[in-house]
PDB file of C-alpha atoms in Angstrom:
ATOM      1  CA  MET N   1      -0.004   0.282   0.118  1.00 89.00           C
ATOM      2  CA  THR N   2       0.884   3.178  -0.616  1.00 95.00           C
ATOM      3  CA  ASP N   3       1.657   6.163   2.261  1.00 96.00           C
ATOM      4  CA  SER N   4      -1.110   8.055   0.560  1.00 98.00           C
ATOM      5  CA  LYS N   5      -3.492   5.025   0.839  1.00 98.00           C
ATOM      6  CA  ILE N   6      -2.771   4.419   4.157  1.00 98.00           C
ATOM      7  CA  LEU N   7      -3.465   7.938   5.025  1.00 98.00           C
ATOM      8  CA  ILE N   8      -6.467   8.104   3.431  1.00 98.00           C
ATOM      9  CA  ILE N   9      -7.831   5.192   5.434  1.00 98.00           C
ATOM     10  CA  LYS N  10      -6.080   7.043   8.950  1.00 98.00           C
ATOM     11  CA  ASN N  11      -7.677   9.935   8.135  1.00 98.00           C
ATOM     12  CA  SER N  12     -11.220   8.366   7.352  1.00 98.00           C
ATOM     13  CA  TRP N  13     -11.270   5.954  10.401  1.00 98.00           C
ATOM     14  CA  PHE N  14      -9.941   8.862  12.536  1.00 96.00           C
ATOM     15  CA  HIS N  15     -12.978  10.797  11.459  1.00 96.00           C
ATOM     16  CA  ILE N  16     -15.601   7.937  12.160  1.00 96.00           C
ATOM     17  CA  ILE N  17     -13.896   7.424  15.505  1.00 93.00           C
ATOM     18  CA  ASN N  18     -14.210  10.905  16.586  1.00 91.00           C
ATOM     19  CA  ASN N  19     -16.907  12.095  14.755  1.00 85.00           C
ATOM     20  CA  THR N  20     -19.781   9.387  14.596  1.00 82.00           C
ATOM     21  CA  GLU N  21     -21.259   7.162  17.267  1.00 84.00           C
ATOM     22  CA  ASN N  22     -21.859   2.884  17.014  1.00 92.00           C
ATOM     23  CA  ALA N  23     -19.672   2.293  13.620  1.00 94.00           C
ATOM     24  CA  GLY N  24     -19.260  -1.432  14.706  1.00 94.00           C
ATOM     25  CA  GLU N  25     -23.286  -1.583  15.578  1.00 94.00           C
ATOM     26  CA  TYR N  26     -23.806  -0.286  12.073  1.00 96.00           C
ATOM     27  CA  PHE N  27     -21.570  -2.897  10.833  1.00 97.00           C
ATOM     28  CA  TYR N  28     -23.299  -5.711  12.165  1.00 96.00           C
ATOM     29  CA  GLN N  29     -26.798  -4.699  11.114  1.00 96.00           C
ATOM     30  CA  VAL N  30     -25.316  -4.423   7.899  1.00 98.00           C
ATOM     31  CA  LEU N  31     -23.892  -7.942   7.813  1.00 97.00           C
ATOM     32  CA  PHE N  32     -26.860  -9.608   9.287  1.00 96.00           C
ATOM     33  CA  GLN N  33     -29.126  -7.714   6.536  1.00 97.00           C
ATOM     34  CA  LEU N  34     -26.807  -8.851   3.895  1.00 97.00           C
ATOM     35  CA  ASP N  35     -26.950 -12.630   5.259  1.00 95.00           C
ATOM     36  CA  PRO N  36     -28.913 -13.451   8.277  1.00 95.00           C
ATOM     37  CA  SER N  37     -27.338 -16.608   8.497  1.00 92.00           C
ATOM     38  CA  LEU N  38     -24.501 -15.416   9.724  1.00 92.00           C
ATOM     39  CA  LYS N  39     -26.268 -14.002  13.010  1.00 90.00           C
ATOM     40  CA  PRO N  40     -26.144 -17.223  14.915  1.00 87.00           C
ATOM     41  CA  MET N  41     -22.426 -17.391  14.451  1.00 86.00           C
ATOM     42  CA  PHE N  42     -22.080 -14.610  17.361  1.00 83.00           C
ATOM     43  CA  LYS N  43     -22.609 -15.861  20.815  1.00 78.00           C
ATOM     44  CA  THR N  44     -21.914 -12.889  22.456  1.00 75.00           C
ATOM     45  CA  ASN N  45     -24.456  -9.502  22.395  1.00 80.00           C
ATOM     46  CA  THR N  46     -23.273  -7.220  19.161  1.00 82.00           C
ATOM     47  CA  GLU N  47     -22.351  -4.163  21.535  1.00 86.00           C
ATOM     48  CA  GLU N  48     -19.655  -6.092  22.761  1.00 86.00           C
ATOM     49  CA  GLN N  49     -18.718  -7.631  19.418  1.00 88.00           C
ATOM     50  CA  SER N  50     -18.890  -4.311  17.900  1.00 91.00           C
ATOM     51  CA  LYS N  51     -16.448  -2.836  20.417  1.00 92.00           C
ATOM     52  CA  LYS N  52     -14.023  -5.544  19.661  1.00 91.00           C
ATOM     53  CA  LEU N  53     -14.660  -4.893  16.153  1.00 93.00           C
ATOM     54  CA  VAL N  54     -13.614  -0.988  16.452  1.00 94.00           C
ATOM     55  CA  MET N  55     -10.706  -1.766  18.491  1.00 95.00           C
ATOM     56  CA  MET N  56      -9.265  -4.384  16.027  1.00 94.00           C
ATOM     57  CA  LEU N  57      -9.761  -2.212  13.036  1.00 96.00           C
ATOM     58  CA  SER N  58      -7.937   0.752  14.984  1.00 96.00           C
ATOM     59  CA  TYR N  59      -5.221  -1.404  15.831  1.00 96.00           C
ATOM     60  CA  VAL N  60      -4.819  -2.823  12.101  1.00 96.00           C
ATOM     61  CA  ILE N  61      -5.225   0.768  11.128  1.00 97.00           C
ATOM     62  CA  SER N  62      -2.547   2.330  13.327  1.00 97.00           C
ATOM     63  CA  LYS N  63      -0.499  -0.720  12.172  1.00 97.00           C
ATOM     64  CA  LEU N  64      -0.791  -0.115   8.411  1.00 97.00           C
ATOM     65  CA  ASN N  65       2.981   1.217   7.920  1.00 96.00           C
ATOM     66  CA  VAL N  66       4.617  -2.059   9.310  1.00 96.00           C
ATOM     67  CA  LEU N  67       1.374  -4.238   8.128  1.00 93.00           C
ATOM     68  CA  ASP N  68       4.168  -7.250   7.385  1.00 92.00           C
ATOM     69  CA  GLN N  69       4.704  -7.235  11.205  1.00 95.00           C
ATOM     70  CA  ILE N  70       1.202  -7.912  12.496  1.00 94.00           C
ATOM     71  CA  MET N  71       0.529 -10.423   9.887  1.00 92.00           C
ATOM     72  CA  PRO N  72       0.917 -13.196  12.716  1.00 93.00           C
ATOM     73  CA  GLN N  73      -1.706 -11.649  14.684  1.00 93.00           C
ATOM     74  CA  ILE N  74      -3.714 -11.180  11.403  1.00 92.00           C
ATOM     75  CA  GLU N  75      -3.294 -14.959  10.760  1.00 90.00           C
ATOM     76  CA  GLY N  76      -4.344 -15.831  13.980  1.00 90.00           C
ATOM     77  CA  LEU N  77      -7.432 -13.964  13.786  1.00 90.00           C
ATOM     78  CA  ALA N  78      -8.201 -15.923  11.018  1.00 87.00           C
ATOM     79  CA  GLN N  79      -7.376 -19.254  12.840  1.00 87.00           C
ATOM     80  CA  ARG N  80      -9.897 -18.421  15.726  1.00 86.00           C
ATOM     81  CA  HIS N  81     -12.310 -17.231  13.292  1.00 84.00           C
ATOM     82  CA  THR N  82     -12.314 -20.467  11.417  1.00 82.00           C
ATOM     83  CA  LYS N  83     -13.334 -22.074  15.013  1.00 82.00           C
ATOM     84  CA  TYR N  84     -16.807 -19.661  14.964  1.00 81.00           C
ATOM     85  CA  GLY N  85     -17.661 -21.508  11.596  1.00 81.00           C
ATOM     86  CA  VAL N  86     -16.182 -18.460   9.359  1.00 85.00           C
ATOM     87  CA  SER N  87     -15.493 -19.815   5.615  1.00 86.00           C
ATOM     88  CA  PRO N  88     -13.962 -18.109   2.491  1.00 87.00           C
ATOM     89  CA  ASP N  89     -17.182 -17.209   1.213  1.00 90.00           C
ATOM     90  CA  HIS N  90     -17.923 -14.847   4.112  1.00 92.00           C
ATOM     91  CA  TYR N  91     -15.198 -12.580   3.683  1.00 93.00           C
ATOM     92  CA  GLN N  92     -16.716 -10.888   0.861  1.00 94.00           C
ATOM     93  CA  ILE N  93     -19.944 -10.323   2.632  1.00 96.00           C
ATOM     94  CA  VAL N  94     -17.820  -8.952   5.593  1.00 96.00           C
ATOM     95  CA  GLY N  95     -16.223  -6.330   3.060  1.00 98.00           C
ATOM     96  CA  GLN N  96     -19.834  -5.674   1.588  1.00 98.00           C
ATOM     97  CA  ALA N  97     -20.675  -4.839   4.980  1.00 98.00           C
ATOM     98  CA  LEU N  98     -17.598  -2.856   5.689  1.00 98.00           C
ATOM     99  CA  ILE N  99     -17.652  -0.559   2.867  1.00 99.00           C
ATOM    100  CA  GLN N 100     -21.495  -0.037   3.546  1.00 98.00           C
ATOM    101  CA  MET N 101     -20.630   1.220   6.912  1.00 98.00           C
ATOM    102  CA  LEU N 102     -17.759   3.850   6.094  1.00 98.00           C
ATOM    103  CA  GLU N 103     -19.970   4.990   3.474  1.00 98.00           C
ATOM    104  CA  TYR N 104     -23.004   5.340   5.555  1.00 97.00           C
ATOM    105  CA  LYS N 105     -20.634   6.870   8.364  1.00 97.00           C
ATOM    106  CA  LEU N 106     -18.349   9.173   6.525  1.00 97.00           C
ATOM    107  CA  GLU N 107     -21.422  10.595   4.456  1.00 95.00           C
ATOM    108  CA  LYS N 108     -20.591  13.774   2.417  1.00 96.00           C
ATOM    109  CA  HIS N 109     -16.767  12.737   3.177  1.00 96.00           C
ATOM    110  CA  TRP N 110     -17.169   9.457   0.956  1.00 98.00           C
ATOM    111  CA  ASN N 111     -15.255   9.213  -2.143  1.00 98.00           C
ATOM    112  CA  GLU N 112     -13.844   6.673  -4.887  1.00 98.00           C
ATOM    113  CA  GLU N 113     -10.512   7.357  -3.641  1.00 98.00           C
ATOM    114  CA  ILE N 114     -11.632   6.345  -0.072  1.00 99.00           C
ATOM    115  CA  LYS N 115     -13.260   3.787  -1.230  1.00 99.00           C
ATOM    116  CA  ALA N 116     -10.364   2.104  -3.309  1.00 98.00           C
ATOM    117  CA  ALA N 117      -8.317   2.476  -0.457  1.00 98.00           C
ATOM    118  CA  TRP N 118     -10.537   0.540   1.966  1.00 99.00           C
ATOM    119  CA  LEU N 119     -10.937  -1.997  -0.719  1.00 98.00           C
ATOM    120  CA  GLU N 120      -6.852  -2.505  -1.266  1.00 98.00           C
ATOM    121  CA  VAL N 121      -6.529  -2.867   2.472  1.00 97.00           C
ATOM    122  CA  TYR N 122      -9.310  -5.228   2.849  1.00 97.00           C
ATOM    123  CA  THR N 123      -8.675  -7.380  -0.092  1.00 97.00           C
ATOM    124  CA  ILE N 124      -4.677  -7.393   1.795  1.00 95.00           C
ATOM    125  CA  LEU N 125      -6.028  -8.538   4.909  1.00 95.00           C
ATOM    126  CA  SER N 126      -8.848 -11.082   4.204  1.00 94.00           C
ATOM    127  CA  GLY N 127      -6.353 -12.668   1.122  1.00 93.00           C
ATOM    128  CA  ALA N 128      -3.816 -13.137   4.030  1.00 92.00           C
ATOM    129  CA  MET N 129      -6.616 -14.853   6.625  1.00 91.00           C
ATOM    130  CA  ILE N 130      -8.339 -16.979   3.856  1.00 91.00           C
ATOM    131  CA  GLN N 131      -4.650 -18.198   2.706  1.00 90.00           C
ATOM    132  CA  SER N 132      -3.520 -18.654   6.390  1.00 86.00           C
ATOM    133  CA  THR N 133      -6.801 -21.161   6.723  1.00 82.00           C
ATOM    134  CA  SER N 134      -6.261 -22.806   3.229  1.00 76.00           C
ATOM    135  CA  GLU N 135      -5.560 -26.200   5.045  1.00 70.00           C
ATOM    136  CA  VAL N 136      -8.937 -26.032   6.783  1.00 62.00           C
ATOM    137  CA  TYR N 137     -10.957 -25.377   3.655  1.00 57.00           C
ATOM    138  CA  ASN N 138      -8.703 -26.601   0.915  1.00 59.00           C
ATOM    139  CA  VAL N 139      -8.464 -22.989  -0.806  1.00 51.00           C
TER     140      VAL N 139
END
């Protein structure tokens, strides 16, 4: 990822965290609208899960300049998610929900440049997560 794309992601996430509420909860609303069959995978309440999502995204975004250093943690996250029943197909739906949440929360600040940057980082991260679980799913 280029430094300019990393800056776009960091600035847009900073805006969401500081100027909107319930980004994580809105993400899960969108996710369950896109695929209601995913809801039973979540044993904890969505408020708790939403906080974890925002914390995880904030951490990853803070490390985008050194993404290779956190890949073991990303791969560990993927391994844990397979235990919850997450399959490679789910990553596309999660990506759609993420983009929809970002667009909604950024409102007038949303543009194609921001969308492209987020799609790139999501493709990198989800690709690494899928690859790290390829033995489980024979991908």
